[in-house]
Short mmCIF file of C-alpha atoms and ligand atoms in Angstrom, two decimals:
data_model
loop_
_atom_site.label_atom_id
_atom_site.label_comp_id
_atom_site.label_asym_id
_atom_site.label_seq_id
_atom_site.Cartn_x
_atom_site.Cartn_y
_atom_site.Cartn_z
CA UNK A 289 44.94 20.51 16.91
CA UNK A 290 46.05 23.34 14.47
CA UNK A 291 49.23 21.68 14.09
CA UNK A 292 49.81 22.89 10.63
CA UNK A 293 49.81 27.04 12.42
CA UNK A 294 51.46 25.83 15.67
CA UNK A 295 54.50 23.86 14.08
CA UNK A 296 55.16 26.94 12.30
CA UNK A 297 55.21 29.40 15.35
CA UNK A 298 57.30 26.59 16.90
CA UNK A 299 59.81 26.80 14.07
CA UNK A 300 60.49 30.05 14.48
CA UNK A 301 60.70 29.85 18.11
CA UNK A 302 63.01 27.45 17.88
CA UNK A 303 64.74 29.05 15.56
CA UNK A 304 64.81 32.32 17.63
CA UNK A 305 65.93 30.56 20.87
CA UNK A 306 68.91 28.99 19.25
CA UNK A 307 70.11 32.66 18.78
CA UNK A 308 69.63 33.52 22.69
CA UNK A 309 68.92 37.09 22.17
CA UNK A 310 67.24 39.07 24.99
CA UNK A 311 65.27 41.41 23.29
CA UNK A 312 63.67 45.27 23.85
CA UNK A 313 60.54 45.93 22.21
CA UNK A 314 60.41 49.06 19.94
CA UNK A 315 58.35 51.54 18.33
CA UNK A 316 58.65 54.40 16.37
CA UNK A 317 57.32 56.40 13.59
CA UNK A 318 57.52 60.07 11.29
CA UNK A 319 55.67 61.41 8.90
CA UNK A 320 58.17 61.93 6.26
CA UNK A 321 58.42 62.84 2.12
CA UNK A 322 59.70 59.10 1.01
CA UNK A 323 59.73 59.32 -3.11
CA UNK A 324 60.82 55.81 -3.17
CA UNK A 325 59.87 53.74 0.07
CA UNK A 326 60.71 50.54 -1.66
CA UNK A 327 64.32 51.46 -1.28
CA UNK A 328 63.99 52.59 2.30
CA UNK A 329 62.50 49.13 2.81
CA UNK A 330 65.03 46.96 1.21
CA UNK A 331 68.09 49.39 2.86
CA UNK A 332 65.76 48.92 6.58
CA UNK A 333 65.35 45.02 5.73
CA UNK A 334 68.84 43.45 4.78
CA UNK A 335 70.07 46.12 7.50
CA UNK A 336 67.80 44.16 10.19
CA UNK A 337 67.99 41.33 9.30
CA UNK A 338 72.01 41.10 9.92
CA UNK A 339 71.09 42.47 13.77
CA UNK A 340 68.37 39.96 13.98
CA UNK A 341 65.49 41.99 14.56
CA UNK A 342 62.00 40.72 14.28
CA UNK A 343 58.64 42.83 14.04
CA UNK A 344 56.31 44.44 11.73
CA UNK A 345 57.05 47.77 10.07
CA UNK A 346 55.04 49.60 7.15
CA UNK A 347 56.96 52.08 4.89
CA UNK A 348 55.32 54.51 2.44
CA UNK A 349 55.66 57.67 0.55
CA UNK A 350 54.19 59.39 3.87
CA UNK A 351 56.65 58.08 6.17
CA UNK A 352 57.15 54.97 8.34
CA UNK A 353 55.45 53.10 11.52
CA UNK A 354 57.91 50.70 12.70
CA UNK A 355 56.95 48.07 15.68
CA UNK A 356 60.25 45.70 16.31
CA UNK A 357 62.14 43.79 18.91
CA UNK A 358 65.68 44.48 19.19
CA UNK A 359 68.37 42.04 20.25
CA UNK A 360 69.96 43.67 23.29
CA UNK A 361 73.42 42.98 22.72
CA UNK A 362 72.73 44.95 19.20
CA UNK A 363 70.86 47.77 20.57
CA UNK A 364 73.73 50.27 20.01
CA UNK A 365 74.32 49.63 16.63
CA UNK A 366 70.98 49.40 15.50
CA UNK A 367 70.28 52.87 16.92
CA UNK A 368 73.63 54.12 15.43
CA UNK A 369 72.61 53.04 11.79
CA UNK A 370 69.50 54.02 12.11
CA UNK A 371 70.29 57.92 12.78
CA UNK A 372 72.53 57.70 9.67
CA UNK A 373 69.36 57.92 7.87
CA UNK A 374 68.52 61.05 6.97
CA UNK A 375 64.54 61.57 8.23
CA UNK A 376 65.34 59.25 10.93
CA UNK A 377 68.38 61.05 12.56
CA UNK A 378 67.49 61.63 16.14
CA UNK A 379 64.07 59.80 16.16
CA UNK A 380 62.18 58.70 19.34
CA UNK A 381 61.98 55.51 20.28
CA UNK A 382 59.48 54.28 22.11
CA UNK A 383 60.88 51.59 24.57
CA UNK A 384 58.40 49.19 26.07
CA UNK A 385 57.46 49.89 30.04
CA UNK A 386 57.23 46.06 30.96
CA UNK A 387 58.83 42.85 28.43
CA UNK A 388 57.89 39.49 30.01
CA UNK A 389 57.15 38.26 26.51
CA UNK A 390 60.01 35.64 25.38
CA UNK A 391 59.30 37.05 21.59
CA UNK A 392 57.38 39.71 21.20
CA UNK A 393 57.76 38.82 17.37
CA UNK A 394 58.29 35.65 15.55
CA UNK A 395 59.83 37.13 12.23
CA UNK A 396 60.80 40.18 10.37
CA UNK A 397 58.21 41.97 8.19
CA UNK A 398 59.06 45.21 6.34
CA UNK A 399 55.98 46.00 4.04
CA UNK A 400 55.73 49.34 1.60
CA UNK A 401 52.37 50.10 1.65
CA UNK A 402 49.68 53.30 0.64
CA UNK A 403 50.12 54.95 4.22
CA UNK A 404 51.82 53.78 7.35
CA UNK A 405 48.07 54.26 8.59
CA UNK A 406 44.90 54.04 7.41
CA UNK A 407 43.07 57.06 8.65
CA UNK A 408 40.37 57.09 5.88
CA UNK A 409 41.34 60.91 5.41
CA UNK A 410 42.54 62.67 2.13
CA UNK A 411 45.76 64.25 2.67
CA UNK A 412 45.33 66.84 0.39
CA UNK A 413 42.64 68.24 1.45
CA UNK A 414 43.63 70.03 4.59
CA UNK A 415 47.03 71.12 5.78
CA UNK A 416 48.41 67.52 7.44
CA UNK A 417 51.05 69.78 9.13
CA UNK A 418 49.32 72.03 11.20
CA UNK A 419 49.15 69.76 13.96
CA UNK A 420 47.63 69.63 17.61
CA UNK A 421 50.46 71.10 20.43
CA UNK A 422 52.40 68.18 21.84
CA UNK A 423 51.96 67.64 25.90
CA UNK A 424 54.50 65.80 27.95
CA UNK A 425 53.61 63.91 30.97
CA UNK A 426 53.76 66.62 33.14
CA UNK A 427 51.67 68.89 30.96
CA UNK A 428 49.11 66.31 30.36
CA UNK A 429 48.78 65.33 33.97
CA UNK A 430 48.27 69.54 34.48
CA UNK A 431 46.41 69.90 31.68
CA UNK A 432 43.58 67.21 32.30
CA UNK A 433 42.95 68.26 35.79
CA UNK A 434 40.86 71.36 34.53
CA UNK A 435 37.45 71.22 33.83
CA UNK A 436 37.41 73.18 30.31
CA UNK A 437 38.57 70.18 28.69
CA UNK A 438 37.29 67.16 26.72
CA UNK A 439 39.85 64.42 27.08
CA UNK A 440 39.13 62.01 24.29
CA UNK A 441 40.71 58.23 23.66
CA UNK A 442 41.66 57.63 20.15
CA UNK A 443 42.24 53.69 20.41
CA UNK A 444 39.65 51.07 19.72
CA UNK A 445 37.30 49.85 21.61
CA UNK A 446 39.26 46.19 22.41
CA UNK A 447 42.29 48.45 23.20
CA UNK A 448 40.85 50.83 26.15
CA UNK A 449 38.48 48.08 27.13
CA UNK A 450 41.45 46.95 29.38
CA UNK A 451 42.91 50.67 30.03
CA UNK A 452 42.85 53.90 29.64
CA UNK A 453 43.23 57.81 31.50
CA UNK A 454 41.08 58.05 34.08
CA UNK A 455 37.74 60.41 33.25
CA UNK A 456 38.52 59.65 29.52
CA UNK A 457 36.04 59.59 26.65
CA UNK A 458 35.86 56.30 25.30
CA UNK A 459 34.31 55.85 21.75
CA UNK A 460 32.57 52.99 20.94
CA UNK A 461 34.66 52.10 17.75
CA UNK A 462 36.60 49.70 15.79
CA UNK A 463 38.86 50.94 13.61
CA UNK A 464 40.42 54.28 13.74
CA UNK A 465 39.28 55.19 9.96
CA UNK A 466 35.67 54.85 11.27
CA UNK A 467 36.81 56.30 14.83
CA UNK A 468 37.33 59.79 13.41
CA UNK A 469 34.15 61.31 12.03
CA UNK A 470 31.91 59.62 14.99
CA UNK A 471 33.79 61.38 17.74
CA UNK A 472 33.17 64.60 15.62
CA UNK A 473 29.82 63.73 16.02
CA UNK A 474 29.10 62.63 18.84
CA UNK A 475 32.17 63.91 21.39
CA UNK A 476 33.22 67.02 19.67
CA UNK A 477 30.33 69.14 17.81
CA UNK A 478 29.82 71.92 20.05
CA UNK A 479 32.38 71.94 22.28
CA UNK A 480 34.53 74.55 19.53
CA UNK A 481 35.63 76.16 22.62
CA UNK A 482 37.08 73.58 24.54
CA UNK A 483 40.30 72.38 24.92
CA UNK A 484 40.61 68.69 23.01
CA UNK A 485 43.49 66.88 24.41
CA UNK A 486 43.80 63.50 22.12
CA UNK A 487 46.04 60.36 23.20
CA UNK A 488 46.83 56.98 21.56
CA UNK A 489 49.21 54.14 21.91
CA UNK A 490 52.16 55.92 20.75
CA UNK A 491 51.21 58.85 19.14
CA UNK A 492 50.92 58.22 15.81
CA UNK A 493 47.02 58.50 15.70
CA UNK A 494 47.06 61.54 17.02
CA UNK A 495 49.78 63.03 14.79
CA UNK A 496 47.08 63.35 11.85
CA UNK A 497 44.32 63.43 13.30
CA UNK A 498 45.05 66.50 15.63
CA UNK A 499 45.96 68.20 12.25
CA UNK A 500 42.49 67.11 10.70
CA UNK A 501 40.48 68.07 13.74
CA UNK A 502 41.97 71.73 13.75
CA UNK A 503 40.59 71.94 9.97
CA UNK A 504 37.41 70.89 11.32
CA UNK A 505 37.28 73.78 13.41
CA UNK A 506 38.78 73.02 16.77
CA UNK A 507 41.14 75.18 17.44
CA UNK A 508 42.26 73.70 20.98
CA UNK A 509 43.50 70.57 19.99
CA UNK A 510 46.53 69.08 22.05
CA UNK A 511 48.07 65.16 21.94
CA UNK A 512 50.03 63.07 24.40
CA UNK A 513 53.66 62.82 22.86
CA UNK A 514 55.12 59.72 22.48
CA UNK A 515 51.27 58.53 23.24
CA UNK A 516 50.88 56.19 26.33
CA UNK A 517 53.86 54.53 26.32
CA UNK A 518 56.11 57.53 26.30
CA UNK A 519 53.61 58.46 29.30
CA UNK A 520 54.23 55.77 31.17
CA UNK A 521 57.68 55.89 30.84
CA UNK A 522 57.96 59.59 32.00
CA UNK A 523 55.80 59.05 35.25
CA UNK A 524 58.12 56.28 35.93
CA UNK A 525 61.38 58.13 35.59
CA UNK A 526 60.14 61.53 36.99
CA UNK A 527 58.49 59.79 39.69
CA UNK A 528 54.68 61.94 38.41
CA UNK A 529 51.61 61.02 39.29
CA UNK A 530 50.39 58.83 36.54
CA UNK A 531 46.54 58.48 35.43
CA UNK A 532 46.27 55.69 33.96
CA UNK A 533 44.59 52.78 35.03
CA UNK A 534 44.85 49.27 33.98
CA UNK A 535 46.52 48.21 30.95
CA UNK A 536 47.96 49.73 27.52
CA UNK A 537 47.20 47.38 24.78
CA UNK A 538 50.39 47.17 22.62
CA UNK A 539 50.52 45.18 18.80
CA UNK A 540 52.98 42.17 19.46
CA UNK A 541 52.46 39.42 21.21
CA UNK A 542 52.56 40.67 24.88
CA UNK A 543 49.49 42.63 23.64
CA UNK A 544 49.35 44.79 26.51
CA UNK A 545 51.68 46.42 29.06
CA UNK A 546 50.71 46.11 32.77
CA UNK A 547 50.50 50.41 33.97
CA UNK A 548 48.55 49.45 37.22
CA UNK A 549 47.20 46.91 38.89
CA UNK A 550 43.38 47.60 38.80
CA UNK A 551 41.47 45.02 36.37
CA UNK A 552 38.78 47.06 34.72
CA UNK A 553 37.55 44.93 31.89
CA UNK A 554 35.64 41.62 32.13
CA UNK A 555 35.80 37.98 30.06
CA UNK A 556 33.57 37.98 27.33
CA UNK A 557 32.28 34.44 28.05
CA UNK A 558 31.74 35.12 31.86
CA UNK A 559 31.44 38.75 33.42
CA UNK A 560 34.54 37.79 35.51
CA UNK A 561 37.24 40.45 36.16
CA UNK A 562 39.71 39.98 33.22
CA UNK A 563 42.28 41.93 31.13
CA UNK A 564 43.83 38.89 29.40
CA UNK A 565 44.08 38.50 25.82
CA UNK A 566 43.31 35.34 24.61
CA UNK A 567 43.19 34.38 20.61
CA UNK A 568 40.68 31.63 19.67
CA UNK A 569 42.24 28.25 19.04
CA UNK A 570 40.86 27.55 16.08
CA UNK A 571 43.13 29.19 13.23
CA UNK A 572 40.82 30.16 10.67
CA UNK A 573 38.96 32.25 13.81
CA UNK A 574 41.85 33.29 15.45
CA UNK A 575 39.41 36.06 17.42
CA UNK A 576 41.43 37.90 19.67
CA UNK A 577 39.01 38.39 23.02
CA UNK A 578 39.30 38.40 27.29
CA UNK A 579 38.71 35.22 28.57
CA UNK A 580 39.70 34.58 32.18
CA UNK A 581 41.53 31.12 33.06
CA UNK A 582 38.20 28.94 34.40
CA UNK A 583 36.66 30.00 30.78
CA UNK A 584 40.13 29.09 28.96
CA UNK A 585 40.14 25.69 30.70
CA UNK A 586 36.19 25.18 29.88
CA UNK A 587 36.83 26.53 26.69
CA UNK A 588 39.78 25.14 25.33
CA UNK A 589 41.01 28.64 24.67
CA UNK A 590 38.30 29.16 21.60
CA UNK A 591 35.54 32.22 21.07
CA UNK A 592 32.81 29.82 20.96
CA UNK A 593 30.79 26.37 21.21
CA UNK A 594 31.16 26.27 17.18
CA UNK A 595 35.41 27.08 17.09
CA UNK A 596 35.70 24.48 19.76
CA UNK A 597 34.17 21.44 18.18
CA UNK A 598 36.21 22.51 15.51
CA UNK A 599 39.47 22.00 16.68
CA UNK A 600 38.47 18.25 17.59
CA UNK A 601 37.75 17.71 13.88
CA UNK A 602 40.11 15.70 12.12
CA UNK A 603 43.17 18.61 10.54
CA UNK A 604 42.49 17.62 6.91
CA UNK A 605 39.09 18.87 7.68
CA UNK A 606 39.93 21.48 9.70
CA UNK A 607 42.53 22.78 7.01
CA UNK A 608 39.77 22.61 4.91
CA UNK A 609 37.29 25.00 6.77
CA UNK A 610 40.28 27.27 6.81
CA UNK A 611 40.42 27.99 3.32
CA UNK A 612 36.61 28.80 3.77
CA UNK A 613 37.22 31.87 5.73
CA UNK A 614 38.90 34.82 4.81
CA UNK A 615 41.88 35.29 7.15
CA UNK A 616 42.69 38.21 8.63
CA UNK A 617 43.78 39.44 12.09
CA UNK A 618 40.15 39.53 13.81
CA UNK A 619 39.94 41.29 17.35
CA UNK A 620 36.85 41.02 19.68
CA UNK A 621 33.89 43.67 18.24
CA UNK A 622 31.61 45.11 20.54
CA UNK A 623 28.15 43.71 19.96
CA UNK A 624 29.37 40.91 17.91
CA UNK A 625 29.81 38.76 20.92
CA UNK A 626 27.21 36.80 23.27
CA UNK A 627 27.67 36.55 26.57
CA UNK A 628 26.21 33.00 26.03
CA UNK A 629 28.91 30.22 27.08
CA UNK A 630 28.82 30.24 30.84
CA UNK A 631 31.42 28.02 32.98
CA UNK A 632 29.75 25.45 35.22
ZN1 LIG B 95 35.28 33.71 32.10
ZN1 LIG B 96 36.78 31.28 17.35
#
């Protein structure tokens, strides 16, 4: 079964074990004026690498989006050479609410890209820093209690499937490019008056597209700082009331912090109360979806009938079929998905 893939991950398990780091998961991100990213990424990389951090982090000429696990024992020093950088003295790091992943990455990936997210919008067209007014906890929690405002999730649909603020707007979407212009539409559009308070993971969504939806006309627009994470961490601390129910869907491979105990999402293949992630076992799927344990035992941990009497093929010809897909990171897709597979 997929050994090709899963002697890989082993590797590098392996390889990470034999290091015995305990590690802290990371985020952070600024919009920042980067004339040459490919040196910030080279300087970021060999500096890393030496403190044996892992994780995934895109550099551009607008800034940087950085998602990493830090060795504890390093923690310090990272955060010491990382405020000697100019546009990243004094950043905020976003420090995960729960670990209980052993990795939360397997290697280190530093990639210069076009933008450090792809929003779909045209920079130059409207004024990128006139942004929406930043809420902490205790303003959000204040803020969202009155009724002259529309409180509006800017994740995807397989990310606030398993949590989000209670009484929040949910769009139906799949991508955050697509997200923006259909919650114009269909959330927004006539409700110029209102306030528009906007939260994401951890903010960065929101940073630009606060900015774009006050040059669509909405002159109310606010955003959760530090996005749900920072949240979370700030009801914990200062002991607030927090309004969040169920999980926060993170990008590494706990893929989602516990914030309270209610389920609210149900496996695909079943209807059953579920909120864990599960990616198919064949490789060349790899469809990241909820399936509860009695469907991941009938299953074999794959999407479907078809994925499943895949992985009993033979692995030349699996490797084979492999090549015949495109790869890329798929996630579970509203309406692309039968509830047809049920357990006996
Ligand atoms: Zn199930
Ligand atoms: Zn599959």
């Amino acid at each position: 079964m997929q050994l090709w893939n899963k002697y890989n991950k082993e590797e590098l398990e392996a390889q990470l074990r034999a290091k015995g780091h305990e590690y802290v998961t990371v985020s952070f991100y600024t919009y920042a004026k980067l004339p040459n990213p490919q040196i910030v990424r080279d300087h970021l990389y060999q500096a890393w690498h030496r403190l044996d951090i892992v994780g995934r982090t895109y550099v551009a000429k607008e800034g940087i989006n950085a998602q990493i696990a830090v060795p504890k024992a390093h923690f310090d020093q990272f955060k010491e050479e990382l405020y000697r950088i100019d546009f990243l003295h004094g950043i905020r790091l976003n420090v995960a609410v729960e670990e209980g992943q052993e990795f939360p990455f397997l290697k280190l990936k530093i990639k210069v890209r076009d933008k450090i997210l792809a929003d779909g919008l045209d920079d130059q067209s409207f004024d990128v820093t006139n942004k929406g007014q930043h809420l902490n906890a205790q303003e959000f929690n204040a803020l969202t209690s009155s009724d002259d405002c529309l409180l509006v999730d800017f994740r995807n649909h397989y990310e606030h499937e398993v949590g989000h603020f209670k009484d929040a707007i949910l769009p139906d979407v799949d991508t955050f490019r697509d997200s923006l212009p259909l919650i114009e539409e269909t959330v927004l559009k006539g409700n110029e008056d209102k306030k528009v308070i906007m939260y994401c993971t951890g903010g960065i969504r929101c940073e630009k597209a606060s900015a774009w939806f006050k040059h669509r006309g909405f002159h109310n627009v606010y955003q959760l700082d530090g996005g749900i994470i920072k949240y979370a961490n700030e009801c914990k601390t200062l002991g607030l009331e927090n309004k969040f129910i169920g999980k926060n869907f993170v990008f590494d491979e706990r893929r989602a912090e516990r914030i309270s105990e209610d389920i609210i999402s149900q496996c695909h293949q079943c209807g059953a109360p579920c909120d864990e992630h599960t990616n198919c076992a064949f490789e060349g799927c790899h469809l990241l979806f909820l399936q509860c344990p009695a469907c991941q035992a009938n299953m074999e941990n794959c999407c479907s009938e078809k994925c499943q009497s895949i992985i009993h093929l033979p692995e030349e010809e699996q490797k084979k079929l492999r090549k015949e897909l495109t790869k890329s990171n798929l996630v579970f897709k509203k309406g692309r998905f039968n509830l047809t597979k049920k357990p006996n």
